[in-house]
Short mmCIF file of C-alpha atoms in Angstrom, two decimals:
data_model
loop_
_atom_site.label_atom_id
_atom_site.label_comp_id
_atom_site.label_asym_id
_atom_site.label_seq_id
_atom_site.Cartn_x
_atom_site.Cartn_y
_atom_site.Cartn_z
CA MET A 1150 76.15 157.21 166.11
CA HIS A 1151 74.15 153.99 166.25
CA PHE A 1152 72.46 152.58 163.13
CA ASN A 1153 70.54 149.64 161.82
CA LEU A 1154 72.24 148.52 158.59
CA VAL A 1155 70.95 147.08 155.33
CA PHE A 1156 73.24 145.66 152.63
CA GLU A 1157 72.23 145.25 148.99
CA GLY A 1158 72.84 142.09 146.97
CA GLY A 1159 75.57 142.14 144.35
CA GLY A 1160 77.66 138.96 144.32
CA ALA A 1161 81.40 139.63 144.11
CA LYS A 1162 80.72 143.37 144.07
CA GLY A 1163 79.90 142.98 147.78
CA ALA A 1164 83.62 143.42 148.51
CA VAL A 1165 82.86 147.15 148.41
CA PHE A 1166 81.02 146.71 151.73
CA VAL A 1167 84.32 145.89 153.42
CA GLY A 1168 85.72 149.31 152.61
CA ALA A 1169 82.51 151.04 153.66
CA MET A 1170 82.45 149.22 156.99
CA ARG A 1171 86.13 149.91 157.57
CA GLU A 1172 85.39 153.64 157.43
CA PHE A 1173 82.19 153.14 159.45
CA GLU A 1174 84.19 151.48 162.23
CA ARG A 1175 87.05 154.00 161.98
CA GLN A 1176 84.57 156.78 162.74
CA GLY A 1177 83.37 154.94 165.83
CA HIS A 1178 79.81 154.22 164.70
CA THR A 1179 77.98 151.13 165.95
CA TYR A 1180 75.19 148.98 164.57
CA GLY A 1181 72.16 147.13 165.87
CA ARG A 1182 69.92 145.23 163.47
CA LEU A 1183 71.56 143.80 160.36
CA LEU A 1184 69.71 143.01 157.14
CA GLY A 1185 70.94 141.86 153.75
CA THR A 1186 70.19 140.14 150.49
CA SER A 1187 72.65 137.78 148.75
CA ALA A 1188 76.15 139.32 149.12
CA GLY A 1189 74.55 141.65 151.65
CA ALA A 1190 73.38 138.64 153.65
CA ILE A 1191 76.95 137.30 153.71
CA THR A 1192 78.30 140.64 154.98
CA ALA A 1193 75.53 140.98 157.57
CA THR A 1194 76.13 137.44 158.85
CA LEU A 1195 79.88 137.90 159.25
CA LEU A 1196 79.36 141.19 161.08
CA ALA A 1197 76.74 139.59 163.31
CA ALA A 1198 79.20 136.77 164.08
CA GLY A 1199 81.63 139.36 165.42
CA PHE A 1200 83.95 139.91 162.45
CA SER A 1201 85.44 143.37 162.06
CA ALA A 1202 85.81 144.90 158.60
CA HIS A 1203 89.55 144.18 158.79
CA GLU A 1204 88.85 140.50 159.53
CA ILE A 1205 86.33 140.25 156.70
CA LEU A 1206 88.89 141.72 154.29
CA ALA A 1207 91.32 138.96 155.29
CA GLN A 1208 88.70 136.38 154.30
CA VAL A 1209 88.02 138.16 150.99
CA ASN A 1210 91.75 138.08 150.21
CA GLU A 1211 92.18 134.42 151.18
CA LYS A 1212 94.24 132.42 148.68
CA LEU A 1213 94.47 128.78 147.64
CA PRO A 1214 97.86 127.01 147.63
CA ASP A 1215 98.30 127.86 143.94
CA GLY A 1216 97.80 131.57 144.67
CA SER A 1217 94.32 131.88 143.16
CA PRO A 1218 91.49 133.48 145.19
CA ARG A 1219 89.57 131.16 147.52
CA PHE A 1220 86.43 132.89 146.26
CA SER A 1221 87.04 131.42 142.80
CA THR A 1222 86.03 128.02 144.19
CA PHE A 1223 82.47 129.31 144.65
CA MET A 1224 81.88 128.53 140.95
CA ASP A 1225 81.92 124.80 141.73
CA VAL A 1226 80.49 122.28 139.32
CA ALA A 1227 78.61 119.43 141.02
CA ASP A 1228 80.82 116.40 141.67
CA SER A 1229 77.98 114.05 140.80
CA ILE A 1230 74.29 113.89 139.94
CA SER A 1231 72.14 112.03 142.43
CA ASP A 1232 69.95 109.16 141.27
CA THR A 1233 66.88 111.03 142.54
CA ASP A 1234 67.69 114.21 140.59
CA TRP A 1235 68.45 112.24 137.45
CA GLU A 1236 65.36 110.02 137.61
CA ASN A 1237 63.09 113.01 138.24
CA SER A 1238 64.55 115.02 135.38
CA VAL A 1239 62.99 115.78 132.02
CA LEU A 1240 66.27 114.74 130.41
CA PHE A 1241 65.93 111.26 131.93
CA LYS A 1242 62.38 110.89 130.61
CA LEU A 1243 63.45 111.98 127.13
CA PHE A 1244 66.46 109.67 127.26
CA LYS A 1245 64.27 106.68 128.12
CA GLN A 1246 62.19 107.36 125.01
CA VAL A 1247 65.19 106.86 122.75
CA ASP A 1248 64.93 103.56 120.88
CA TRP A 1249 68.34 102.12 120.05
CA PRO A 1250 68.14 100.70 116.50
CA LEU A 1251 68.67 96.94 116.19
CA VAL A 1252 69.27 96.64 119.96
CA PRO A 1253 67.08 94.10 121.83
CA GLU A 1254 64.94 95.62 124.60
CA SER A 1255 66.65 93.39 127.19
CA ILE A 1256 69.97 95.05 126.41
CA GLU A 1257 68.71 98.63 126.04
CA GLY A 1258 68.50 99.12 129.81
CA ARG A 1259 72.17 98.25 130.26
CA MET A 1260 73.15 100.49 127.37
CA ASP A 1261 71.13 103.33 128.88
CA ASN A 1262 72.92 102.93 132.22
CA PHE A 1263 76.31 102.81 130.50
CA VAL A 1264 75.68 105.97 128.46
CA ILE A 1265 74.26 107.79 131.49
CA GLY A 1266 77.30 106.79 133.52
CA GLN A 1267 79.63 108.15 130.86
CA LEU A 1268 77.72 111.41 130.55
CA THR A 1269 77.65 112.12 134.27
CA GLN A 1270 81.43 111.74 134.43
CA MET A 1271 81.76 114.71 132.07
CA LYS A 1272 82.09 118.06 133.86
CA VAL A 1273 80.41 119.96 131.03
CA TYR A 1274 77.43 117.58 131.08
CA ARG A 1275 76.98 118.01 134.84
CA LEU A 1276 77.14 121.77 134.29
CA LEU A 1277 74.41 121.57 131.65
CA PHE A 1278 72.29 119.22 133.74
CA THR A 1279 72.30 121.37 136.88
CA PHE A 1280 71.61 124.48 134.78
CA LEU A 1281 68.61 122.92 133.04
CA GLU A 1282 67.22 120.81 135.87
CA LEU A 1283 68.34 122.34 139.18
CA GLY A 1284 68.16 126.03 138.39
CA GLY A 1285 71.85 126.94 138.30
CA LEU A 1286 75.27 126.23 136.86
CA TYR A 1287 77.10 125.77 140.12
CA ALA A 1288 76.51 123.58 143.16
CA GLY A 1289 77.16 126.18 145.87
CA GLN A 1290 78.69 123.55 148.14
CA ALA A 1291 82.09 125.26 148.19
CA PHE A 1292 80.49 128.50 149.39
CA LEU A 1293 78.52 126.66 152.05
CA GLU A 1294 81.66 125.00 153.41
CA TRP A 1295 83.55 128.31 153.31
CA LEU A 1296 80.85 130.05 155.35
CA ARG A 1297 80.63 127.25 157.88
CA GLU A 1298 84.38 127.40 158.30
CA LYS A 1299 84.21 131.15 158.99
CA LEU A 1300 81.35 130.74 161.45
CA ASP A 1301 83.61 128.39 163.44
CA LEU A 1302 86.69 130.60 163.21
CA ASP A 1303 88.44 131.63 166.45
CA GLY A 1304 86.19 129.54 168.63
CA ARG A 1305 82.87 130.99 167.46
CA ASN A 1306 81.37 127.48 167.14
CA LEU A 1307 78.48 128.72 164.98
CA ARG A 1308 78.98 126.32 162.07
CA GLN A 1309 75.73 124.44 162.67
CA ALA A 1310 73.88 127.17 164.57
CA THR A 1311 70.23 127.78 163.76
CA LEU A 1312 68.93 131.32 163.51
CA ALA A 1313 67.54 131.04 167.04
CA GLU A 1314 70.82 129.69 168.42
CA PHE A 1315 72.78 132.35 166.55
CA TYR A 1316 70.66 135.12 168.06
CA GLU A 1317 70.98 133.62 171.54
CA HIS A 1318 74.77 133.35 171.17
CA THR A 1319 75.49 136.75 169.56
CA GLY A 1320 72.57 138.90 170.70
CA THR A 1321 72.52 140.44 167.21
CA ASP A 1322 69.26 140.71 165.29
CA LEU A 1323 70.30 139.19 161.95
CA ASN A 1324 67.87 139.17 159.02
CA MET A 1325 68.22 138.09 155.41
CA VAL A 1326 65.95 137.97 152.40
CA ALA A 1327 65.30 135.01 150.09
CA SER A 1328 62.65 134.18 147.47
CA ASN A 1329 60.26 131.23 147.49
CA ILE A 1330 59.75 130.44 143.80
CA THR A 1331 57.41 127.53 144.57
CA HIS A 1332 55.00 129.76 146.46
CA GLY A 1333 55.96 132.99 144.74
CA GLY A 1334 56.70 135.06 147.83
CA ILE A 1335 59.44 136.75 149.81
CA LEU A 1336 61.09 135.06 152.80
CA VAL A 1337 62.50 137.19 155.61
CA LEU A 1338 64.73 134.77 157.48
CA ASN A 1339 65.49 135.54 161.13
CA HIS A 1340 65.10 134.05 164.60
CA ARG A 1341 61.41 135.01 164.63
CA THR A 1342 60.27 133.56 161.31
CA ALA A 1343 62.57 130.54 160.89
CA PRO A 1344 64.19 129.76 164.27
CA ASP A 1345 65.20 126.21 163.30
CA CYS A 1346 66.79 127.07 159.97
CA PRO A 1347 70.62 126.89 160.05
CA VAL A 1348 72.26 130.27 159.52
CA ALA A 1349 74.63 128.89 156.88
CA TRP A 1350 71.72 127.54 154.83
CA ALA A 1351 69.77 130.79 155.23
CA VAL A 1352 72.69 132.66 153.66
CA ARG A 1353 73.08 129.99 150.98
CA MET A 1354 69.42 130.47 150.02
CA SER A 1355 69.70 134.25 149.99
CA MET A 1356 72.71 134.17 147.61
CA SER A 1357 71.32 131.59 145.15
CA ILE A 1358 71.32 133.81 142.07
CA PRO A 1359 69.07 132.11 139.49
CA PHE A 1360 70.98 130.39 136.66
CA ILE A 1361 74.25 130.81 138.58
CA TRP A 1362 73.75 128.65 141.71
CA GLN A 1363 71.40 125.74 142.20
CA GLU A 1364 68.18 126.51 144.00
CA VAL A 1365 67.81 125.19 147.55
CA ARG A 1366 64.96 122.94 148.66
CA TRP A 1367 63.62 123.73 152.14
CA GLN A 1368 64.26 120.75 154.40
CA GLN A 1369 61.75 119.41 156.91
CA ALA A 1370 64.41 119.56 159.63
CA TRP A 1371 64.46 123.36 159.27
CA GLY A 1372 60.96 123.60 160.70
CA THR A 1373 58.33 126.00 159.48
CA TYR A 1374 58.64 129.47 158.02
CA HIS A 1375 56.50 131.92 159.97
CA GLY A 1376 54.38 129.01 161.12
CA ARG A 1377 53.86 127.61 157.64
CA ASP A 1378 55.24 124.31 156.36
CA ILE A 1379 57.28 124.95 153.19
CA THR A 1380 59.13 121.62 153.09
CA GLY A 1381 60.35 120.94 149.55
CA HIS A 1382 59.78 124.49 148.32
CA ALA A 1383 62.46 125.88 146.00
CA ILE A 1384 64.27 128.89 147.47
CA VAL A 1385 66.54 131.27 145.55
CA ASP A 1386 68.19 134.70 145.77
CA GLY A 1387 66.24 137.32 147.69
CA GLY A 1388 66.96 139.81 144.92
CA LEU A 1389 64.04 138.41 142.93
CA ASN A 1390 61.78 140.17 145.44
CA SER A 1391 63.95 142.90 146.90
CA ASN A 1392 67.65 143.33 146.28
CA PHE A 1393 67.82 146.31 148.64
CA PRO A 1394 65.22 145.53 151.34
CA ILE A 1395 65.51 148.74 153.34
CA ARG A 1396 61.73 148.89 153.66
CA LEU A 1397 61.98 146.13 156.26
CA LEU A 1398 63.98 148.45 158.53
CA ILE A 1399 62.00 151.65 158.06
CA SER A 1400 58.38 150.60 157.66
CA ARG A 1401 55.93 150.34 160.53
CA SER A 1402 53.29 148.54 158.48
CA PRO A 1403 51.70 145.38 159.97
CA ASP A 1404 53.17 143.04 157.33
CA VAL A 1405 56.69 144.21 158.16
CA ILE A 1406 56.18 144.10 161.92
CA ALA A 1407 54.88 140.54 161.55
CA VAL A 1408 58.30 139.34 160.34
CA MET A 1409 60.65 141.94 161.82
CA GLY A 1410 59.08 142.70 165.15
CA PRO A 1411 58.29 146.26 166.34
CA HIS A 1412 60.30 149.15 164.91
CA ASP A 1413 63.01 150.00 167.44
CA GLY A 1414 63.34 153.67 166.50
CA THR A 1415 66.95 153.34 165.28
CA PHE A 1416 67.89 155.14 162.07
CA ALA A 1417 68.41 152.73 159.14
CA LEU A 1418 71.49 153.24 157.00
CA GLY A 1419 71.43 151.59 153.59
CA LEU A 1420 74.57 150.49 151.75
CA LEU A 1421 73.69 150.44 148.06
CA ILE A 1422 75.96 149.16 145.27
CA ASP A 1423 75.92 151.70 142.43
CA GLU A 1424 77.20 150.35 139.10
CA THR A 1425 77.13 153.84 137.58
CA LYS A 1426 79.76 155.22 139.94
CA PRO A 1427 83.35 154.68 138.75
CA VAL A 1428 86.03 152.96 140.82
CA THR A 1429 89.43 154.62 140.68
CA ASP A 1430 92.26 152.36 139.43
CA SER A 1431 89.86 149.47 138.77
CA GLY A 1432 91.15 148.86 135.25
CA PHE A 1433 87.59 149.11 133.91
CA GLY A 1434 87.52 149.08 130.12
CA THR A 1435 91.07 147.81 129.66
CA ALA A 1436 90.51 144.05 129.87
CA SER A 1437 88.79 141.69 127.47
CA MET A 1438 87.15 138.35 128.16
CA ASP A 1439 89.54 135.42 128.52
CA PRO A 1440 88.92 133.23 125.41
CA GLU A 1441 89.15 130.10 127.55
CA ARG A 1442 86.19 131.35 129.62
CA ALA A 1443 84.05 132.52 126.72
CA TRP A 1444 82.29 129.15 126.48
CA GLU A 1445 81.04 129.27 130.06
CA MET A 1446 77.27 129.29 130.21
CA LYS A 1447 77.15 132.39 132.39
CA ASN A 1448 78.51 134.30 129.36
CA LEU A 1449 75.80 133.10 126.96
CA PRO A 1450 73.50 135.89 125.70
CA ILE A 1451 70.36 134.19 127.07
CA VAL A 1452 71.78 134.03 130.59
CA ARG A 1453 72.91 137.65 130.44
CA ARG A 1454 69.50 138.76 129.14
CA VAL A 1455 67.61 136.98 131.90
CA SER A 1456 70.00 138.37 134.52
CA SER A 1457 69.43 141.88 133.15
CA LEU A 1458 65.67 141.38 133.28
CA VAL A 1459 65.86 140.22 136.89
CA ASN A 1460 68.04 143.21 137.81
CA THR A 1461 65.62 145.58 136.09
CA MET A 1462 62.61 144.15 137.92
CA THR A 1463 64.19 144.17 141.36
CA ASN A 1464 65.77 147.59 140.92
CA GLY A 1465 62.41 148.99 139.80
CA TYR A 1466 60.70 147.70 142.95
CA ASP A 1467 63.37 149.07 145.27
CA LYS A 1468 63.89 152.37 143.42
CA ILE A 1469 60.69 153.92 144.76
CA ILE A 1470 61.82 153.43 148.34
CA ILE A 1471 65.42 154.41 147.58
CA ASP A 1472 64.29 157.71 146.07
CA ALA A 1473 62.06 158.44 149.06
CA TYR A 1474 64.82 157.58 151.55
CA LYS A 1475 67.84 158.92 149.64
CA ASP A 1476 69.30 160.77 152.64
CA GLY A 1477 69.77 157.44 154.40
CA VAL A 1478 71.42 155.62 151.49
CA CYS A 1479 75.18 155.49 150.96
CA ARG A 1480 75.94 154.73 147.31
CA LEU A 1481 79.02 152.57 146.87
CA PRO A 1482 80.89 152.58 143.52
CA ALA A 1483 81.09 149.36 141.51
CA GLN A 1484 81.30 150.35 137.84
CA GLY A 1485 83.04 147.70 135.76
CA TYR A 1486 82.59 144.89 138.29
CA GLU A 1487 80.49 141.80 137.58
CA THR A 1488 78.35 139.83 140.01
CA THR A 1489 80.38 136.67 139.33
CA ASP A 1490 83.88 138.23 139.43
CA PHE A 1491 85.02 135.93 142.23
CA ASP A 1492 88.45 135.50 140.68
CA MET A 1493 89.33 139.21 140.45
CA SER A 1494 92.90 140.28 141.05
CA ASP A 1495 94.19 141.69 144.33
CA ALA A 1496 94.52 145.09 142.67
CA ARG A 1497 90.88 145.14 141.58
CA ILE A 1498 89.71 144.07 145.03
CA ALA A 1499 91.86 146.74 146.65
CA ALA A 1500 90.44 149.40 144.30
CA LEU A 1501 86.87 148.36 145.14
CA VAL A 1502 87.52 148.33 148.89
CA THR A 1503 89.16 151.76 148.73
CA ALA A 1504 86.23 153.12 146.73
CA GLY A 1505 83.79 151.84 149.36
CA GLU A 1506 85.85 153.45 152.09
CA GLN A 1507 85.88 156.82 150.33
CA ALA A 1508 82.16 156.68 149.56
CA MET A 1509 81.32 156.11 153.23
CA ARG A 1510 83.66 158.92 154.25
CA ASP A 1511 81.96 161.29 151.79
CA PHE A 1512 78.52 160.20 152.98
CA PHE A 1513 79.19 161.10 156.60
CA LEU A 1514 80.58 164.52 155.63
CA THR A 1515 77.07 165.64 154.72
CA PHE A 1516 74.91 163.23 156.75
CA LYS A 1517 72.59 164.74 159.36
CA LEU A 1518 70.52 162.55 161.68
#
């Protein structure tokens, strides 16, 4: 059978899509339009670039020379803080108000520069700065380079491709969702709405989970979005608006057609990550937090609370559509897996992939078109 596919956001839990697609391909099904948010946007992009589920799994299992997962590098602290970011920050303005006791004003400027220089050399300070001033703990540059590398793999030459060039090269209708927090709206990024936006940056915007990765500022070189200039707007994870945007593939309303084009009549199959469904042999409940990682800001109660609030809001918006379209949604197990588990063991990855495979197999046993 032939389907349009939509993939939910879920960070590292997105590895479950690999198993689901492995079974999907094994059964001989094919896909047309691809749509995703965050981790779903990554999966959709790799599929659109011609990767099979087996090839994607090889990338998920990629290791560094020391044996650690390549994915663990996605939690990359910024190497430096630019002069522009520092000078435009609230921290800079507060710092300049500090009056050094008994220090002549002519010397204060040099002392300020010295102290600033020392602070920015500290990894923990850069982590705090980007969290407070740039919207996220991690730079996201390692992910961007990883994706560009994959888009060039085996002669694909799509590293710098725009959405229009990508569509022309692959013929696949790729769509991903991001959120414009400057304007307060949803962005549906594809060759119709943002033809000049690079594919790699579109994915990077879609996966920018607030407080985890730095927000992305829309660049003038990326052209307009749906005919509107949004240069300088802050763009983050699409999950803020819709973590499971299946409405974009099933609705025939004018607002959807405006960004997606006419409905093509193909059945939409949704791949939903379900944290309530257990994963066999995942080791859930047996491990405790590594004490050396307990200090990380992502583990602070405030960050976890905000993340839970965001999840609640987005899940509430999507739940209405999910309930109405339940026969077209394949629920993939992910209990015990965290969004930021990019350093999970091979065994845990294998368990998640196998669970996705089984869930897709079970879905097609009862599915009727």
